[in-house]
Structure formats: C-alpha cells, structure tokens
Coordinates of C-alpha atoms in Angstrom, one line a residue:
Chain G
M1 CA 3.9 -24.0 14.6
Q2 CA 6.5 -21.9 12.8
R3 CA 9.0 -20.1 15.0
L4 CA 9.8 -16.5 14.3
G5 CA 13.1 -14.7 15.1
I6 CA 12.7 -10.9 15.2
L7 CA 15.6 -8.6 14.6
L8 CA 15.2 -5.0 15.6
S9 CA 17.3 -1.9 16.6
G10 CA 14.6 0.5 17.9
R11 CA 11.2 0.6 19.4
G12 CA 10.1 -2.4 17.3
S13 CA 6.5 -1.2 16.5
N14 CA 6.3 -3.8 13.8
F15 CA 7.5 -6.4 16.2
L16 CA 4.6 -5.4 18.5
A17 CA 2.2 -5.6 15.6
I18 CA 3.4 -9.1 14.9
A19 CA 3.0 -10.1 18.6
D20 CA -0.5 -8.6 18.7
A21 CA -1.5 -10.5 15.5
I22 CA -0.3 -13.7 17.2
S23 CA -2.2 -12.9 20.4
A24 CA -5.4 -12.1 18.4
G25 CA -5.1 -15.4 16.4
R26 CA -4.6 -13.6 13.1
L27 CA -1.2 -15.1 12.7
R28 CA -0.5 -18.7 13.7
A29 CA 3.2 -18.6 14.7
E30 CA 5.2 -18.1 17.8
I31 CA 8.0 -15.6 18.5
A32 CA 11.0 -17.8 19.5
I33 CA 13.5 -14.9 20.0
V34 CA 13.8 -11.2 19.8
I35 CA 17.3 -9.9 19.1
S36 CA 18.6 -6.3 19.0
N37 CA 22.1 -5.1 18.2
L38 CA 21.5 -2.1 20.6
A39 CA 21.2 -2.5 24.4
G40 CA 18.8 0.4 24.8
S41 CA 16.2 -0.7 22.2
P42 CA 12.7 -0.1 23.6
G43 CA 11.7 -3.2 21.6
I44 CA 13.8 -5.4 23.8
A45 CA 12.2 -4.0 26.9
A46 CA 8.7 -4.6 25.4
A47 CA 9.7 -8.1 24.4
R48 CA 10.7 -8.8 28.0
D49 CA 7.5 -7.3 29.3
R50 CA 5.7 -9.8 27.2
G51 CA 7.7 -12.7 28.6
L52 CA 9.5 -13.3 25.3
N53 CA 13.1 -14.6 24.9
A54 CA 14.9 -11.3 24.2
Q55 CA 18.6 -10.9 23.7
V56 CA 21.0 -8.0 23.0
I57 CA 23.8 -9.0 20.7
P58 CA 26.0 -5.9 20.2
A59 CA 28.2 -5.5 17.1
R60 CA 31.1 -4.3 19.3
A61 CA 34.2 -3.8 17.2
R62 CA 33.7 -7.1 15.3
S63 CA 33.3 -7.7 11.6
R64 CA 29.8 -8.0 10.3
E65 CA 30.5 -11.7 9.6
E66 CA 31.5 -12.3 13.3
H67 CA 28.5 -10.4 14.6
D68 CA 26.1 -12.1 12.3
A69 CA 27.6 -15.5 13.2
E70 CA 26.6 -14.9 16.8
I71 CA 23.1 -13.9 15.8
I72 CA 22.8 -17.0 13.6
A73 CA 23.9 -19.1 16.5
A74 CA 21.2 -17.5 18.7
L75 CA 18.5 -18.0 16.0
Q76 CA 19.5 -21.6 15.5
S77 CA 19.6 -22.2 19.2
A78 CA 16.0 -20.8 19.4
K79 CA 15.0 -23.1 16.4
V80 CA 13.9 -20.2 14.3
D81 CA 12.1 -21.0 11.0
L82 CA 11.6 -17.5 9.7
V83 CA 13.6 -14.3 10.4
C84 CA 11.6 -11.0 10.5
L85 CA 13.6 -7.8 10.3
A86 CA 11.6 -5.1 12.1
G87 CA 13.6 -1.9 12.0
Y88 CA 16.9 -3.7 12.2
L89 CA 19.4 -1.0 11.1
R90 CA 22.3 -3.2 10.0
L91 CA 22.9 -4.9 6.6
L92 CA 23.0 -8.6 6.8
S93 CA 26.2 -10.4 5.6
P94 CA 25.9 -12.7 2.6
S95 CA 26.5 -15.7 4.9
F96 CA 23.5 -14.7 7.0
I97 CA 21.3 -14.5 3.9
R98 CA 22.6 -17.9 2.7
A99 CA 22.0 -19.4 6.1
Y100 CA 18.3 -18.4 6.0
S101 CA 17.8 -18.4 2.2
Q102 CA 14.3 -17.3 1.4
R103 CA 13.5 -17.4 5.1
I104 CA 14.3 -13.7 5.9
L105 CA 11.6 -11.0 5.6
N106 CA 11.9 -7.3 5.7
I107 CA 9.4 -4.4 5.6
H108 CA 10.2 -1.1 3.9
P109 CA 8.2 2.1 4.0
S110 CA 7.8 2.7 0.3
L111 CA 6.3 1.0 -2.7
L112 CA 9.6 -0.6 -3.9
P113 CA 11.4 -0.2 -6.3
A114 CA 10.6 3.4 -5.6
F115 CA 12.6 5.0 -2.7
P116 CA 14.9 2.3 -1.5
G117 CA 17.3 3.0 1.4
L118 CA 17.0 5.3 4.3
H119 CA 14.4 8.0 4.8
A120 CA 12.0 6.5 2.2
Q121 CA 9.2 8.7 3.4
K122 CA 11.3 11.9 3.1
Q123 CA 12.4 10.7 -0.4
A124 CA 8.7 10.3 -1.4
L125 CA 7.8 13.8 -0.2
E126 CA 10.8 15.3 -1.9
Y127 CA 9.9 13.5 -5.1
G128 CA 6.4 14.9 -4.9
A129 CA 4.8 11.4 -5.0
K130 CA 1.0 11.4 -4.5
I131 CA 0.8 7.7 -3.6
A132 CA 3.0 6.2 -0.8
G133 CA 3.0 2.8 0.7
C134 CA 5.0 -0.1 2.2
T135 CA 6.5 -3.3 0.9
V136 CA 7.1 -6.7 2.6
H137 CA 9.7 -8.7 0.8
F138 CA 12.1 -11.6 1.1
V139 CA 15.6 -10.4 1.7
D140 CA 18.3 -11.0 -0.9
E141 CA 21.8 -9.8 -1.3
K142 CA 20.8 -6.3 -2.6
L143 CA 19.3 -3.6 -0.3
D144 CA 15.5 -3.4 -0.4
H145 CA 15.4 -5.6 -3.4
G146 CA 14.2 -9.2 -2.9
P147 CA 10.9 -10.7 -4.1
I148 CA 7.8 -8.9 -2.9
I149 CA 5.2 -10.7 -0.9
L150 CA 2.8 -7.8 -0.6
Q151 CA 2.5 -4.0 -0.8
R152 CA -0.1 -1.6 0.6
A153 CA -0.7 1.9 -0.9
L154 CA -2.0 5.1 0.7
P155 CA -2.4 8.7 -0.5
V156 CA 0.1 11.4 0.3
L157 CA -2.1 14.2 1.8
P158 CA -1.7 17.9 1.3
G159 CA 0.3 19.3 4.1
D160 CA 2.0 16.0 4.9
T161 CA 5.3 16.2 6.7
E162 CA 7.8 13.4 6.9
E163 CA 6.4 12.6 10.4
S164 CA 2.8 12.6 9.4
L165 CA 3.4 10.5 6.3
A166 CA 5.7 8.1 8.2
A167 CA 3.0 7.7 10.9
R168 CA 0.3 6.8 8.3
I169 CA 2.6 4.5 6.4
L170 CA 3.4 2.8 9.7
E171 CA -0.3 2.0 10.3
Q172 CA -0.2 0.2 6.9
E173 CA 3.0 -1.6 7.9
H174 CA 1.3 -2.9 11.0
I175 CA -1.4 -4.5 8.8
A176 CA 0.9 -5.6 6.0
Y177 CA 3.7 -7.3 8.0
P178 CA 1.6 -9.8 10.0
E179 CA -0.5 -10.6 6.8
A180 CA 2.7 -11.3 4.9
I181 CA 4.2 -13.4 7.6
A182 CA 0.9 -15.4 7.8
L183 CA 1.1 -16.1 4.0
V184 CA 4.7 -17.4 4.5
V185 CA 4.1 -19.6 7.6
E186 CA 0.9 -21.0 6.0
G187 CA 3.1 -22.2 3.1
R188 CA 1.1 -20.0 0.7
T189 CA 4.0 -18.3 -1.0
R190 CA 6.1 -19.7 -3.8
I191 CA 9.0 -17.7 -5.2
E192 CA 9.4 -17.8 -9.0
G193 CA 12.2 -15.6 -10.1
R194 CA 11.3 -12.2 -8.7
T195 CA 7.6 -13.0 -8.4
V196 CA 6.0 -14.3 -5.2
R197 CA 3.0 -16.4 -6.2
I198 CA 0.3 -16.5 -3.5
T199 CA -1.9 -19.6 -3.1
P200 CA -5.5 -18.5 -2.3
Chain R
M1 CA -12.3 28.3 -21.5
Q2 CA -8.8 26.7 -21.6
R3 CA -7.8 25.2 -25.0
L4 CA -6.2 21.7 -25.1
G5 CA -3.8 20.4 -27.7
I6 CA -3.6 16.6 -27.7
L7 CA -0.6 14.8 -29.1
L8 CA -0.9 11.1 -29.8
S9 CA 0.6 8.3 -32.0
G10 CA -1.9 5.5 -31.6
R11 CA -5.5 4.8 -30.8
G12 CA -5.6 7.7 -28.3
S13 CA -7.8 6.1 -25.7
N14 CA -6.7 8.7 -23.2
F15 CA -7.7 11.4 -25.7
L16 CA -11.1 9.8 -25.9
A17 CA -11.4 9.7 -22.1
I18 CA -10.6 13.5 -22.1
A19 CA -13.1 14.2 -24.8
D20 CA -15.8 12.2 -22.9
A21 CA -15.0 14.0 -19.7
I22 CA -15.5 17.3 -21.6
S23 CA -18.8 16.1 -23.1
A24 CA -20.0 14.9 -19.7
G25 CA -19.2 18.3 -18.1
R26 CA -16.6 16.8 -15.7
L27 CA -13.8 18.8 -17.4
R28 CA -14.4 22.4 -18.4
A29 CA -12.0 22.8 -21.4
E30 CA -12.1 22.4 -25.1
I31 CA -10.0 20.4 -27.5
A32 CA -8.5 22.9 -29.9
I33 CA -6.4 20.5 -31.9
V34 CA -5.4 16.8 -32.0
I35 CA -2.1 16.1 -33.6
S36 CA -0.5 12.8 -34.5
N37 CA 3.0 12.1 -36.0
L38 CA 1.6 9.0 -37.7
A39 CA -0.9 9.1 -40.6
G40 CA -2.6 5.9 -39.6
S41 CA -3.4 6.7 -36.0
P42 CA -6.9 5.6 -35.1
G43 CA -6.9 8.5 -32.7
I44 CA -6.9 10.9 -35.6
A45 CA -9.8 9.1 -37.3
A46 CA -11.7 9.2 -33.9
A47 CA -11.0 13.0 -33.6
R48 CA -12.3 13.6 -37.1
D49 CA -15.4 11.5 -36.3
R50 CA -16.1 13.9 -33.4
G51 CA -15.7 16.9 -35.6
L52 CA -12.4 18.0 -34.0
N53 CA -9.5 19.8 -35.6
A54 CA -7.2 16.8 -36.3
Q55 CA -3.8 17.1 -38.1
V56 CA -1.1 14.6 -39.0
I57 CA 2.3 16.1 -38.8
P58 CA 4.8 13.4 -39.8
A59 CA 8.4 13.5 -38.7
R60 CA 9.6 12.6 -42.1
A61 CA 13.4 12.8 -42.4
R62 CA 13.6 16.0 -40.4
S63 CA 15.4 16.7 -37.1
R64 CA 13.4 16.5 -33.9
E65 CA 13.7 20.3 -33.6
E66 CA 12.3 20.9 -37.1
H67 CA 9.4 18.5 -36.6
D68 CA 8.6 20.0 -33.2
A69 CA 8.7 23.5 -34.7
E70 CA 5.9 22.5 -37.0
I71 CA 3.9 21.1 -34.2
I72 CA 4.5 24.2 -32.0
A73 CA 3.3 26.3 -34.9
A74 CA 0.1 24.2 -35.2
L75 CA -0.5 24.4 -31.5
Q76 CA 0.0 28.2 -31.5
S77 CA -2.2 28.6 -34.5
A78 CA -4.9 26.7 -32.6
K79 CA -4.3 29.0 -29.5
V80 CA -3.5 26.0 -27.3
D81 CA -3.1 26.7 -23.6
L82 CA -2.2 23.2 -22.4
V83 CA -0.6 20.4 -24.3
C84 CA -1.7 16.8 -23.3
L85 CA 0.5 13.9 -24.4
A86 CA -1.8 10.9 -24.9
G87 CA 0.4 8.0 -26.1
Y88 CA 2.7 10.3 -28.1
L89 CA 5.6 8.0 -28.8
R90 CA 8.3 10.7 -29.5
L91 CA 10.5 12.6 -27.1
L92 CA 9.9 16.3 -27.1
S93 CA 12.8 18.6 -27.9
P94 CA 14.0 21.0 -25.2
S95 CA 12.7 23.9 -27.3
F96 CA 9.2 22.4 -27.3
I97 CA 9.4 22.0 -23.5
R98 CA 10.5 25.6 -23.1
A99 CA 7.8 26.9 -25.4
Y100 CA 5.1 25.3 -23.2
S101 CA 7.0 25.4 -19.9
Q102 CA 4.8 23.9 -17.2
R103 CA 2.0 23.6 -19.7
I104 CA 2.7 20.1 -21.0
L105 CA 1.1 17.1 -19.3
N106 CA 1.9 13.4 -19.7
I107 CA 0.4 10.2 -18.3
H108 CA 2.5 7.2 -17.6
P109 CA 1.3 3.7 -16.7
S110 CA 3.2 3.2 -13.4
L111 CA 3.6 4.9 -10.0
L112 CA 6.7 6.9 -10.9
P113 CA 9.5 7.0 -10.1
A114 CA 9.0 3.2 -10.4
F115 CA 9.2 1.8 -13.9
P116 CA 9.9 4.8 -16.2
G117 CA 10.3 4.3 -19.9
L118 CA 8.7 1.9 -22.2
H119 CA 6.7 -1.2 -21.2
A120 CA 6.1 0.0 -17.7
Q121 CA 3.4 -2.7 -17.1
K122 CA 5.8 -5.4 -18.2
Q123 CA 8.5 -3.9 -16.0
A124 CA 6.1 -4.0 -13.0
L125 CA 5.3 -7.7 -13.6
E126 CA 8.9 -8.7 -14.0
Y127 CA 9.8 -6.9 -10.8
G128 CA 7.0 -8.8 -9.0
A129 CA 5.3 -5.6 -7.9
K130 CA 2.0 -6.1 -6.0
I131 CA 0.7 -2.6 -6.5
A132 CA 0.7 -0.9 -9.9
G133 CA -0.7 2.4 -11.0
C134 CA -0.5 5.5 -13.2
T135 CA 0.9 8.9 -12.9
V136 CA -0.1 12.3 -14.5
H137 CA 2.8 14.7 -14.4
F138 CA 4.1 17.9 -15.9
V139 CA 6.7 17.2 -18.5
D140 CA 10.3 18.4 -17.9
E141 CA 13.5 17.7 -19.8
K142 CA 13.9 14.2 -18.3
L143 CA 11.9 11.2 -19.4
D144 CA 8.9 10.5 -17.1
H145 CA 10.3 12.7 -14.5
G146 CA 8.4 16.1 -14.0
P147 CA 6.3 17.2 -11.0
I148 CA 3.4 14.8 -10.3
I149 CA -0.2 16.1 -10.3
L150 CA -1.8 12.8 -9.3
Q151 CA -1.4 9.1 -9.1
R152 CA -3.8 6.2 -8.8
A153 CA -2.9 2.8 -7.5
L154 CA -4.4 -0.6 -8.1
P155 CA -3.5 -4.2 -7.2
V156 CA -1.5 -6.5 -9.4
L157 CA -3.7 -9.7 -9.4
P158 CA -2.6 -13.3 -9.4
G159 CA -2.4 -14.5 -13.0
D160 CA -2.0 -11.0 -14.4
T161 CA -0.4 -10.8 -17.8
E162 CA 1.1 -7.7 -19.4
E163 CA -2.2 -7.3 -21.3
S164 CA -4.6 -7.8 -18.4
L165 CA -2.6 -5.5 -16.1
A166 CA -2.2 -2.8 -18.9
A167 CA -6.0 -2.9 -19.4
R168 CA -6.7 -2.4 -15.7
I169 CA -4.1 0.4 -15.5
L170 CA -5.7 2.0 -18.5
E171 CA -9.1 2.2 -16.8
Q172 CA -7.4 4.2 -14.0
E173 CA -5.6 6.4 -16.6
H174 CA -9.0 7.3 -18.1
I175 CA -10.1 8.5 -14.7
A176 CA -6.8 10.1 -13.7
Y177 CA -6.0 12.1 -16.8
P178 CA -9.3 14.1 -17.0
E179 CA -9.1 14.8 -13.3
A180 CA -5.6 16.0 -13.5
I181 CA -6.3 18.2 -16.5
A182 CA -9.3 19.7 -14.6
L183 CA -7.0 20.6 -11.7
V184 CA -4.7 22.4 -14.0
V185 CA -7.3 24.3 -16.1
E186 CA -9.1 25.3 -12.9
G187 CA -5.9 26.9 -11.7
R188 CA -5.7 24.6 -8.7
T189 CA -2.1 23.4 -9.2
R190 CA 1.0 25.2 -8.0
I191 CA 4.4 23.8 -8.7
E192 CA 6.9 24.2 -5.8
G193 CA 10.2 22.4 -6.7
R194 CA 9.1 18.9 -7.5
T195 CA 5.9 19.1 -5.5
V196 CA 2.5 20.0 -7.1
R197 CA 0.4 21.7 -4.5
I198 CA -3.4 21.3 -5.1
T199 CA -5.8 24.0 -3.9
P200 CA -9.0 22.3 -2.6

C-alpha cells in the first residue's frame, strides 16, 4: 500500500476528499502523515479528529531550505511514497523537489497553462473565460507547470462570482485529486517529457 | 436579417458549418459575401457552388493597410454587419478592427488564453494538456485575445496526434461558431470590459 504525505496550510478540503476516497475504497493508499506550516490550520484539526498522524512544522525565521529539510525528515520518517500538496501555500525548495522527484502532486484551480499562480478563479473571471476547471499535475521547479495527470472542465455561469466559481471548481477538484492519486499509486502513469501517459 | 461577411484562406470548414446552420434555420442571418486572400481557396469554390457572392482579394505586394482597405470596401459594398474570420491566415490591420469595432469574430482551436497563435492543437499536445477546446471571441488589436463569447471543451485522448485532436476540436468548432454568431446577431451579447454577458 502506497503511503501518502499531505501538505496543507488551510482547511484542507482536498485532503478530506482524499481521506474520504480512501475510506470509500476508491483510492487504495494510506495517509502516513499530514503536515501544515501553520499551527491554526483547520486541516490539522480534521486530521487529528480522524486519528491521523498530523504535525505542524512552522517556517519560523528559517530559510526555505531549512524548513523544507525538516519537512523532508518528517516525510521520510513516515515512510512517505507520494507527497500531495493540498492548499500548501509555500513554494517548495529545489532540494525538496529533487528529494521526491516525480513523487509530488499538486492541484490547481484552473485548466493550466491558463491562469497559473494565486487567485486563478478570479483571473478566469477577469479574463472572461467561459470554461474553467482544475488540473492535477506533478510538481517541477516551475510554479504550476509540471506534467499534467488530469484536468476537469466546467462552465463559467452567468452571474458567477469568484466565490461561486471557486466553490464549483472545488467540487471538481474533490473528484479529480483522488482519481489522479489513484492513477499514480496504481502505477498507471508514465511521464514522457511533459506528457503523462495513462495505462488503461 | 443580419448580413455576414466571411473571411477565409483555406477550405473554410467553419464557413460551411455557418452556411449549414443558416440553411437548417439554427442561425437567422445571411452570408452577404465570402472573401479569400488566396485564389486557390477551396472555400471560395464551395461558396460559389452554393451561389454565394465570393471574391478573391489577393494581398499582392501591397501593405496590409492597402489590402485591408480593399477588403473593407468589399464588405461595405455588401452591407456586412458582422465579419466572421474562418481560417483567415492574415492579421487584420488596426484600421480594419476600428472599422468593424466589436463586429469581428474569430474562432481559435484552444481554450484561450491557453495556446494562442499558430498550431494550437500541437501546442496543447506538447504541453501535455488533458482538456482541449475551442474559443469564439470578438477580435481586438491583440492576437487571439478579445472578449470571449463561448468556449467548448473536450478531452485529449490517449494516442491523440495533432491531426486526430485537430479533427475532434474542429467538430466542436462547427457547433460553437454558429451558436456564437447566433448570440451576436440576436443581440444577446453585451461586452463589459473583457466579459461578454449573454442575455438568456
């Protein structure tokens, strides 16, 4: 059974969707550790409620490398196979990405390469996009850039606000992220250049 | 009845989809003129087969402004209300865009702002996108940039080549373009900044 390490900074709704998919048997994996950089993350409280190993590792006044080294040590100590970013609001250092090369996933609330970075839903509305979506991808050195495992699209509706659009995208994220993790832990993904080939 | 001017450079499959939508009563408009910059365009032959007013206006060795002035004169002489670019492989001059401000439409084979410019389908494959699509938008001064009327999404399939993906996107273009033109000629679009509001 593959062991997941979840990194989050907030409520961790994607973490809960992953945990629910495991409970429901849709995703054969186990959550080995949940880590937040922020002590007050509701996601950490939710992880503890579920009896999971949950740790707060604050950045304090340290360099990114030092902070990441402590996180890597925690992930290694928990024997994590695959790192899943779930609303983790810090950039990973290059050494973190090397330590878990092609074993770090992220979810982003747009159809990348459209609208990378913060406030993707607001960017989509301001651009006047009529189709929005979300992307699960392997993490590489560039922001919101690595090879894409899957994407889900949905319509932008008349009258959509940033909040209403974000909520509908989040519903799709909660479907997409467990599906993508399942593809990876089942060994059905193969990275060729930028393309992720999926074995049926 | 709103009068359409179609500009094309090639086979004009989107022109034919527009003509078919008019014949089928899905689009209440008439094609006043079909213009190509290339004498050999199969789209011009198809337009003549259908008894439409079809003109070749070659660029020759003239400036873009001079060439566009001749096209504008032909559009005005045909009393065109709305210009529809359908695989027209030349940039429009600023004076053309001003002459038909907010009355020029284009279709692009990607979910803009992803993959603007040439070979959008190849760009999508090389990026490893899992969702592709097409965009109908008003034309402004920047390439593949103006306010979006509608978009349609479709999955990239395992084994897709540039040709197979382009063919499936084209099917969606043939649905999207007549639909978008219908919204415009029915007066149901209102441009607010970059956003096109659609009246139900």
